[in-house]
Short mmCIF file of C-alpha atoms in Angstrom, two decimals:
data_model
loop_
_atom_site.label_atom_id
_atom_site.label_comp_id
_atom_site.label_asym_id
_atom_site.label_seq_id
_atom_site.Cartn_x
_atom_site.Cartn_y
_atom_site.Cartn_z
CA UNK A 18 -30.57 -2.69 -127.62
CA UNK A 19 -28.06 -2.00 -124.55
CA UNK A 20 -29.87 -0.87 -121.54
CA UNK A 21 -28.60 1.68 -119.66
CA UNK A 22 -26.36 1.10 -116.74
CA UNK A 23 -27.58 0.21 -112.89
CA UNK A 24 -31.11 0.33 -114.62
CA UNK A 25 -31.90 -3.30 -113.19
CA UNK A 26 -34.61 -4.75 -112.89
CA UNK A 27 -36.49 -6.82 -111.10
CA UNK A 28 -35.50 -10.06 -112.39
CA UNK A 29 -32.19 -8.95 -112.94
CA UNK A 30 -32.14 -8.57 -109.27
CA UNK A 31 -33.62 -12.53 -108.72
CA UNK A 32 -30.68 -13.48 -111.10
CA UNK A 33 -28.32 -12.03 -108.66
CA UNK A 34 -29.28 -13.49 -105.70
CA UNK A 35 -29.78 -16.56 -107.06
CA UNK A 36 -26.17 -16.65 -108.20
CA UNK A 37 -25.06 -15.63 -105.10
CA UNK A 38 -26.98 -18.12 -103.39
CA UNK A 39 -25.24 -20.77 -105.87
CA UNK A 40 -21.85 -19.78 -105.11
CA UNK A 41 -22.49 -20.15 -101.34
CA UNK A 42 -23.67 -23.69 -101.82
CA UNK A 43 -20.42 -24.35 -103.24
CA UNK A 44 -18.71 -22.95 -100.91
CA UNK A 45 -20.51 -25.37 -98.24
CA UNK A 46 -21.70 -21.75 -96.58
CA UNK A 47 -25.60 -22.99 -97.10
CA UNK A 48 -27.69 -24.42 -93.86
CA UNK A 49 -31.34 -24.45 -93.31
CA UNK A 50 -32.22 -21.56 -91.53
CA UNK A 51 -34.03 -21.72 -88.23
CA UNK A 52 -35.03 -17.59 -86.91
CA UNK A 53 -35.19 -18.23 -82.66
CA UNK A 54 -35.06 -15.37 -80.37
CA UNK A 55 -34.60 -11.86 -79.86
CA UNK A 56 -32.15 -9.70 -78.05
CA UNK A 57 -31.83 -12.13 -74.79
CA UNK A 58 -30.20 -14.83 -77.25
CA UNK A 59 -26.74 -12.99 -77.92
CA UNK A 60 -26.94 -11.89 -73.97
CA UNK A 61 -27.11 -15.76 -72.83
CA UNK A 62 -24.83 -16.48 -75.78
CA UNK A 63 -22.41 -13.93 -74.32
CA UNK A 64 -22.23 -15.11 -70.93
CA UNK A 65 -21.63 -18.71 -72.48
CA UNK A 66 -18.94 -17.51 -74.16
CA UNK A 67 -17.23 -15.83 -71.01
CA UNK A 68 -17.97 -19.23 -68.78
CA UNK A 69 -16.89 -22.20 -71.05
CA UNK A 70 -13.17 -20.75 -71.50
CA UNK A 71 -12.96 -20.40 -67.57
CA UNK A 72 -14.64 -23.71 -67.08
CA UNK A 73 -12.78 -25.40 -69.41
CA UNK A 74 -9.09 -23.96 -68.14
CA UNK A 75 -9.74 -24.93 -64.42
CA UNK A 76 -10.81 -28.60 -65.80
CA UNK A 77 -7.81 -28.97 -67.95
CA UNK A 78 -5.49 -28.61 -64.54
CA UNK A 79 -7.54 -31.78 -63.33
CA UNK A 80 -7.48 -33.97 -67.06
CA UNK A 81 -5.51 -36.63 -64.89
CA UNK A 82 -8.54 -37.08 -62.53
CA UNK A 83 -11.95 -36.16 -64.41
CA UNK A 84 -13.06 -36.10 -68.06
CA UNK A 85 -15.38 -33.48 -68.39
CA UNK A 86 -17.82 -32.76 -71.43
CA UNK A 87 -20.12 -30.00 -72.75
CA UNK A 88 -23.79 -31.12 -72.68
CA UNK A 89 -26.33 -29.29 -74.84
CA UNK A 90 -29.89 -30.95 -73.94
CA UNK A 91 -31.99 -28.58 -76.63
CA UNK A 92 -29.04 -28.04 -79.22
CA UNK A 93 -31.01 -26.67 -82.47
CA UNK A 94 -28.90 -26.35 -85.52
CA UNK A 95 -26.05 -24.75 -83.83
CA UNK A 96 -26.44 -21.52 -85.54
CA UNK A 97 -28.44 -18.66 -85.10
CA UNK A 98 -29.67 -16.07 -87.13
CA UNK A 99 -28.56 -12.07 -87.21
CA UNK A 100 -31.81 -10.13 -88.15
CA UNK A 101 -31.63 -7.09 -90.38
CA UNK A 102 -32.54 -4.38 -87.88
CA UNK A 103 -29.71 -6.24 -85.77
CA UNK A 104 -26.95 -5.02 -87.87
CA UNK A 105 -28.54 -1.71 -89.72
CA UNK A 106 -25.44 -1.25 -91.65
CA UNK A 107 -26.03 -4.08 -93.85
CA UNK A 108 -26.66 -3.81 -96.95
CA UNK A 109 -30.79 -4.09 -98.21
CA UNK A 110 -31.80 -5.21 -101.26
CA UNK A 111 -34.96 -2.36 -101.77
CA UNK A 112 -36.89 -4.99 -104.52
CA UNK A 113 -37.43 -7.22 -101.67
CA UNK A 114 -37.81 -4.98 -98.90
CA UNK A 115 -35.42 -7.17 -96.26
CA UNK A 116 -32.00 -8.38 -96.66
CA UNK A 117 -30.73 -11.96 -96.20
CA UNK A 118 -29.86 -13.10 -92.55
CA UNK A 119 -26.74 -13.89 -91.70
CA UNK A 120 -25.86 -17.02 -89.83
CA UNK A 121 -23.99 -16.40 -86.16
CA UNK A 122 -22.55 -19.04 -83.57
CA UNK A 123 -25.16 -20.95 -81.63
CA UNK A 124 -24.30 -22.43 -78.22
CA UNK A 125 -22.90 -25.29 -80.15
CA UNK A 126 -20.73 -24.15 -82.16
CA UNK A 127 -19.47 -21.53 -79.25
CA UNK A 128 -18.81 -24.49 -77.36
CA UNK A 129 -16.93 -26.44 -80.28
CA UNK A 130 -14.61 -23.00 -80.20
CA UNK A 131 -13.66 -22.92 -77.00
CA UNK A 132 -9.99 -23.48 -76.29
CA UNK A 133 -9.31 -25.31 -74.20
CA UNK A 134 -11.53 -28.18 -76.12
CA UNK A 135 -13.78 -30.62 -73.84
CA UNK A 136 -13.31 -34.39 -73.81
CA UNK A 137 -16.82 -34.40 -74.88
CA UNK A 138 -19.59 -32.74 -76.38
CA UNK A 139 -23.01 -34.42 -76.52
CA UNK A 140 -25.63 -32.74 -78.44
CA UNK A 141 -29.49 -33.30 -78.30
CA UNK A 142 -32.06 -32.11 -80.65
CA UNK A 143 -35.51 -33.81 -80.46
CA UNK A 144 -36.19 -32.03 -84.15
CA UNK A 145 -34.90 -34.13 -86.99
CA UNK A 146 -34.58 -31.35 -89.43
CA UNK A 147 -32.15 -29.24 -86.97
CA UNK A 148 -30.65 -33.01 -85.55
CA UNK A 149 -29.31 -32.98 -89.71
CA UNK A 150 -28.18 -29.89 -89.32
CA UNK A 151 -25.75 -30.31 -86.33
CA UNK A 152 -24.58 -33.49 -87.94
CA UNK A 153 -22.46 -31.00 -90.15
CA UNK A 154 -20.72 -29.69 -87.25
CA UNK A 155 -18.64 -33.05 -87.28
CA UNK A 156 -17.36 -31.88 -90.76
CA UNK A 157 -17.19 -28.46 -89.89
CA UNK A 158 -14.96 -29.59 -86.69
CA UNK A 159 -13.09 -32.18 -88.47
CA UNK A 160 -10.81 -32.24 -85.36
CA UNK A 161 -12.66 -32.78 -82.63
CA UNK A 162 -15.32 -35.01 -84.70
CA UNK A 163 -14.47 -38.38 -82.13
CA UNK A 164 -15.15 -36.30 -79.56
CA UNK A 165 -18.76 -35.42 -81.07
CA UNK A 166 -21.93 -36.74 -79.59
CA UNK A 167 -25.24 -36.06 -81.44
CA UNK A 168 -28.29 -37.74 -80.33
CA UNK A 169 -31.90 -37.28 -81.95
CA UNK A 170 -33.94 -38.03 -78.67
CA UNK A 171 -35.99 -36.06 -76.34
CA UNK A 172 -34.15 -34.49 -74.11
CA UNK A 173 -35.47 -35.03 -70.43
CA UNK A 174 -35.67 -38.98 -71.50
CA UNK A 175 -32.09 -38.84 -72.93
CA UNK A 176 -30.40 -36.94 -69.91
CA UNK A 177 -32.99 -39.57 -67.31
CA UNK A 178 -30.42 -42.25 -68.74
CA UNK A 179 -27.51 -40.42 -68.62
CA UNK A 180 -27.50 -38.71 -65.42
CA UNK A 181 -27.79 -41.77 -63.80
CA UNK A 182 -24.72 -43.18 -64.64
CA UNK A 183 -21.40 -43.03 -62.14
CA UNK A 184 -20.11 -39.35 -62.57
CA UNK A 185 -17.30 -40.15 -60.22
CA UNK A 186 -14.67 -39.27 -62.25
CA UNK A 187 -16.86 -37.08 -64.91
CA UNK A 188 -17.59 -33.83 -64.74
CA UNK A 189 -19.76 -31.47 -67.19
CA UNK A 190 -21.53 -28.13 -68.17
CA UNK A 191 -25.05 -28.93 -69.17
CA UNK A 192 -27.32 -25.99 -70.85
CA UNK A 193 -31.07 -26.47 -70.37
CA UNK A 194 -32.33 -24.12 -73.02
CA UNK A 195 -36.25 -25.27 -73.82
CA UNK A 196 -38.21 -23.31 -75.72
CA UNK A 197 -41.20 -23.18 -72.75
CA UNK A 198 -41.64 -25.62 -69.70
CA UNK A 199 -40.57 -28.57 -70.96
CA UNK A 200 -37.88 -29.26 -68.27
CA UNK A 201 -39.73 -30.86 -64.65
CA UNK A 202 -38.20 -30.34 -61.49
CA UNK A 203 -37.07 -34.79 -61.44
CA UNK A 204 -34.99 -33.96 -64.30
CA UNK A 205 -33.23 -30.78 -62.71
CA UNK A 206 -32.91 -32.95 -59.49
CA UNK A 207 -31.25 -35.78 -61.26
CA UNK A 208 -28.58 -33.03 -62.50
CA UNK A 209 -28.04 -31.70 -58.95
CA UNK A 210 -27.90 -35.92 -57.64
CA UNK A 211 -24.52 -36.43 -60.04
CA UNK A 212 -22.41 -33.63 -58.04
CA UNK A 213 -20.84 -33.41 -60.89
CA UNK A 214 -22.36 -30.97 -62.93
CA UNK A 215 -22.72 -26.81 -63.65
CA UNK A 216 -26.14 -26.09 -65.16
CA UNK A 217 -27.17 -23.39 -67.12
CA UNK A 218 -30.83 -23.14 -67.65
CA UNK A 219 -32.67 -21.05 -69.32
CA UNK A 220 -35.67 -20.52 -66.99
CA UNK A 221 -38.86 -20.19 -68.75
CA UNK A 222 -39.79 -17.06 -66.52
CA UNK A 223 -42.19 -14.85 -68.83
CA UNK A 224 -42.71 -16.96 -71.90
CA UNK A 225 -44.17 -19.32 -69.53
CA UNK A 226 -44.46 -18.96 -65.32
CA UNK A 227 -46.06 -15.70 -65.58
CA UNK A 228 -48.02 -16.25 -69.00
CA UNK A 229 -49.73 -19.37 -66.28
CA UNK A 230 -49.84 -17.04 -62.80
CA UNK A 231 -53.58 -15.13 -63.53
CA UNK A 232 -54.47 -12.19 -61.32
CA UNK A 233 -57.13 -13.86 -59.46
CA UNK A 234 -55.60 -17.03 -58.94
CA UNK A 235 -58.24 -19.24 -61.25
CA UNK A 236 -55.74 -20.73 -62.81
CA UNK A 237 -56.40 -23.65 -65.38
CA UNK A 238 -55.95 -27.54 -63.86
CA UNK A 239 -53.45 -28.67 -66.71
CA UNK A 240 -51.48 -25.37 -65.93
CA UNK A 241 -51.94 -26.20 -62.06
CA UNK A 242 -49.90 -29.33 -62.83
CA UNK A 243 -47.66 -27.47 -65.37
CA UNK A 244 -46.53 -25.29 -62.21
CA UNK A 245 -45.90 -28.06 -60.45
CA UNK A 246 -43.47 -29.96 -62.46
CA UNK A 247 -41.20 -26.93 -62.84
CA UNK A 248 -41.37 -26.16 -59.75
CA UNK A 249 -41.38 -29.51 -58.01
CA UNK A 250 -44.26 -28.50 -55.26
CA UNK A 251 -47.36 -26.77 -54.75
CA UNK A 252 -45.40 -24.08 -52.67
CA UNK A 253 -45.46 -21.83 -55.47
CA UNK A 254 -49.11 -20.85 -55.13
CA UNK A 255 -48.92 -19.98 -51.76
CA UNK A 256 -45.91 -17.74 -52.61
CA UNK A 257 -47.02 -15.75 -55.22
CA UNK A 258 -50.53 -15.06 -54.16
CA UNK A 259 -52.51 -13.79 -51.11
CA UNK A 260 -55.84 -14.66 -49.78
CA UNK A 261 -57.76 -12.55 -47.65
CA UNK A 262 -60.97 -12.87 -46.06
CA UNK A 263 -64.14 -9.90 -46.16
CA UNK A 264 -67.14 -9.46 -44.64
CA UNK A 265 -70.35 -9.16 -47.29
CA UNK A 266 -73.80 -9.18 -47.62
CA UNK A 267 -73.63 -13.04 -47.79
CA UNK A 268 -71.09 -13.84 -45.01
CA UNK A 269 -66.81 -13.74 -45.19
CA UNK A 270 -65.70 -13.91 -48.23
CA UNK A 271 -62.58 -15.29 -49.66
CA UNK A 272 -60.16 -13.03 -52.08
CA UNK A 273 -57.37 -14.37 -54.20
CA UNK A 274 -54.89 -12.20 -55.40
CA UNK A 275 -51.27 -12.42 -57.53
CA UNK A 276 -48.82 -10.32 -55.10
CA UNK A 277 -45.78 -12.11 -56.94
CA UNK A 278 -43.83 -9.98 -60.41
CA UNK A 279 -40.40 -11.48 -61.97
CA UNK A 280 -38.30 -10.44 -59.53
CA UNK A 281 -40.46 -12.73 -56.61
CA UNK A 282 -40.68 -15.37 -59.37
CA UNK A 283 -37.10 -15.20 -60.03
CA UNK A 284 -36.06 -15.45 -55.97
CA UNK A 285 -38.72 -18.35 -55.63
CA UNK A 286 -36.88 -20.05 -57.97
CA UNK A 287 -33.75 -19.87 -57.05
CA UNK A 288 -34.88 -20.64 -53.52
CA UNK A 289 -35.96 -24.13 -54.63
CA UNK A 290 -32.30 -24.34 -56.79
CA UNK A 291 -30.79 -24.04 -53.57
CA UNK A 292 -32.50 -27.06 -51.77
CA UNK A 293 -30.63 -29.48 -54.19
CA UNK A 294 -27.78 -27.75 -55.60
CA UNK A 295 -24.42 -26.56 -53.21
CA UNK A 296 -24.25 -23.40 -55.37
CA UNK A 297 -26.37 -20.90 -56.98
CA UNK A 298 -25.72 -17.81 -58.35
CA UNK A 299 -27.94 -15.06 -56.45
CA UNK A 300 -27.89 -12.55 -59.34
CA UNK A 301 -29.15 -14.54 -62.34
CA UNK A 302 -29.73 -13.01 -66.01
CA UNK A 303 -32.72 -11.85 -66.73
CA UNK A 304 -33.57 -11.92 -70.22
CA UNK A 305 -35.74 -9.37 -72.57
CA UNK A 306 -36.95 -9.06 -75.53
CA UNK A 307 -36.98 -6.14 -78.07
CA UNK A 308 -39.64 -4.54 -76.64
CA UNK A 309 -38.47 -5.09 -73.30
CA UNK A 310 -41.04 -7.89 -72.01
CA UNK A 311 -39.45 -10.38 -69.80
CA UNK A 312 -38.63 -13.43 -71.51
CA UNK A 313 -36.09 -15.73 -69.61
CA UNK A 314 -34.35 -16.25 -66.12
CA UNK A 315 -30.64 -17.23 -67.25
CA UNK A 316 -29.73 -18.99 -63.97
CA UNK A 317 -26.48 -21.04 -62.98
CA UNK A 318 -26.40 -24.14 -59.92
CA UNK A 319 -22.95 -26.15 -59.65
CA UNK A 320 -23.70 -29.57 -58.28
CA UNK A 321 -20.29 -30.79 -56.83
CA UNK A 322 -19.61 -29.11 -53.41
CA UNK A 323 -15.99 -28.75 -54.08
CA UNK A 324 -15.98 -26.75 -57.14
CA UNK A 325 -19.42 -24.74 -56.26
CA UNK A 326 -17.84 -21.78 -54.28
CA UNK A 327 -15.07 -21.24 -57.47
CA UNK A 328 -17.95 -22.01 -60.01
CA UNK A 329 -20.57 -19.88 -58.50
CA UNK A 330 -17.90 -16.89 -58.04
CA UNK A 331 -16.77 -17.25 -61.42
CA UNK A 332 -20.40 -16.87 -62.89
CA UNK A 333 -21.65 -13.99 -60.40
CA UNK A 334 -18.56 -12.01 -61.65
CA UNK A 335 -20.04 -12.65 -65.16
CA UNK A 336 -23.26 -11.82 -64.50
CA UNK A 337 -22.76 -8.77 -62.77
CA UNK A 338 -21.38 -7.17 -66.11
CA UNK A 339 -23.39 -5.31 -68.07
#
């Protein structure tokens, strides 16, 4: 019996995919794929994309004098991931109800694009699974694969070693981009000590800060100390909230209350950048998701005083695109 054409059905439809799927293995197109983020990723992506080239240009007028690397301290699988209602054009297979993702540049690979190339580029994934994955960027990148770097460690131990070294004639980019608060204040202090490098970091400002910050200032020991290590002090609580004193039945009593929101968190912050680092970008990125909630604080610090004023410039321009 012939069946009638585009009549498929549904494991018709399994045998296609499945093929396809087949002849991207072969074609070396197939990763493990990792889903992170939401709208703020491409935005921080995008202002990557628009720094490295300028970074790596002004660098390549000093090659005689510094070697200078790109350092990724949370590198994932260098990838991410285009979501169906990112691209609504694409096509959607109606059995299945969603349509496969497609794989975009991470920070990585953006990095391994840029042209000028870096001396360097040292990536660091505590995750084994994604820490195979970027190993196939020294395949991918066949050219620059001696110039590769990938370390399985944690990252805050990894860069405690490395920072400490003579940067004298190194310089870098570093990205900080944690998926909470797992970056302390020691570690962002040891980047400002080399005066050597521009950091990116992804500020943890509504995934975690404000998630921590309750209304009536009760806020949980372990977070107490949580607060502290990103911030470096106890400052912060008298910053963001207010205590006042009434009279009651029972004597004066005392009143705590949150007076800070993102944009008092964000200045704070950058505030306590500015007591280590010779620049800091006063208009830093900040980040949403879909459903516009606050996510991230994308902010920029250059720690060598001669470059700071050109870095910092270079970045606020950037930043103060839409």
């Amino acid at each position: 019996m012939i069946r009638e054409p585009y009549l498929l059905t549904k494991l018709d439809w399994h045998r296609i995919i499945e093929s396809s799927l087949i002849l991207l293995a072969h074609h070396g197109a197939t990763m493990t794929q990792f889903s992170f983020g939401g709208d703020w990723t491409e935005q921080k992506l995008a202002i990557l994309r628009q720094y490295l080239p300028a970074y790596a240009t002004i660098m390549k007028k000093h090659a005689a004098k510094f070697r200078y690397a790109y350092i990724d301290a949370f590198a994932g699988t260098g990838y991410r991931l285009l979501k169906q209602d990112e691209n609504p054009e694409q096509l959607v297979f109606p059995e299945f109800g969603e349509s496969p993702q497609a794989s975009l540049d991470g920070s990585a690979r953006i990095a391994l694009k840029v042209d000028p190339p870096f001396d360097r580029y040292i990536f660091i994934e505590k995750d084994e699974t994604r820490y195979k994955e970027l190993l196939k960027l020294k395949l991918e990148f066949e050219n620059l694969k001696d110039r590769i770097q990938i370390e399985n460690a944690d990252a805050n131990a990894y860069l405690g070693n490395l920072l400490n070294r003579n940067w004298t004639q190194h310089r870098a980019v570093l990205f900080l981009d944690p998926f909470g608060m797992q970056v302390p204040w020691t570690t962002v202090e040891a980047i400002a000590r080399t005066q050597a490098i521009d950091m990116w970091y992804l500020f943890p400002i509504g995934i975690g800060v404000n998630r921590l910050l309750k209304k009536d200032g009760q806020i949980h020991e372990k977070w107490v100390d949580r607060l502290d290590l990103t911030f470096g002090e106890r400052g912060w609580f008298d910053a963001f909230y207010q205590i006042t004193v009434e009279k009651g039945l029972f004597g004066e009593e005392k009143q705590t209350l949150k007076i800070s929101d993102f944009e008092s968190i964000g200045r704070y912050f950058v505030r306590r950048l500015e007591t280590i680092f010779p620049g800091v970008a006063q208009n830093p990125r900040l980040l949403y998701n879909s459903r516009n909630n606050p996510m991230f604080l994308f902010c920029f610090a250059a720690a060598n005083k001669q470059g700071a004023k050109t870095a910092v410039k270079i970045v606020e321009d950037i930043l103060a695109r839409p």
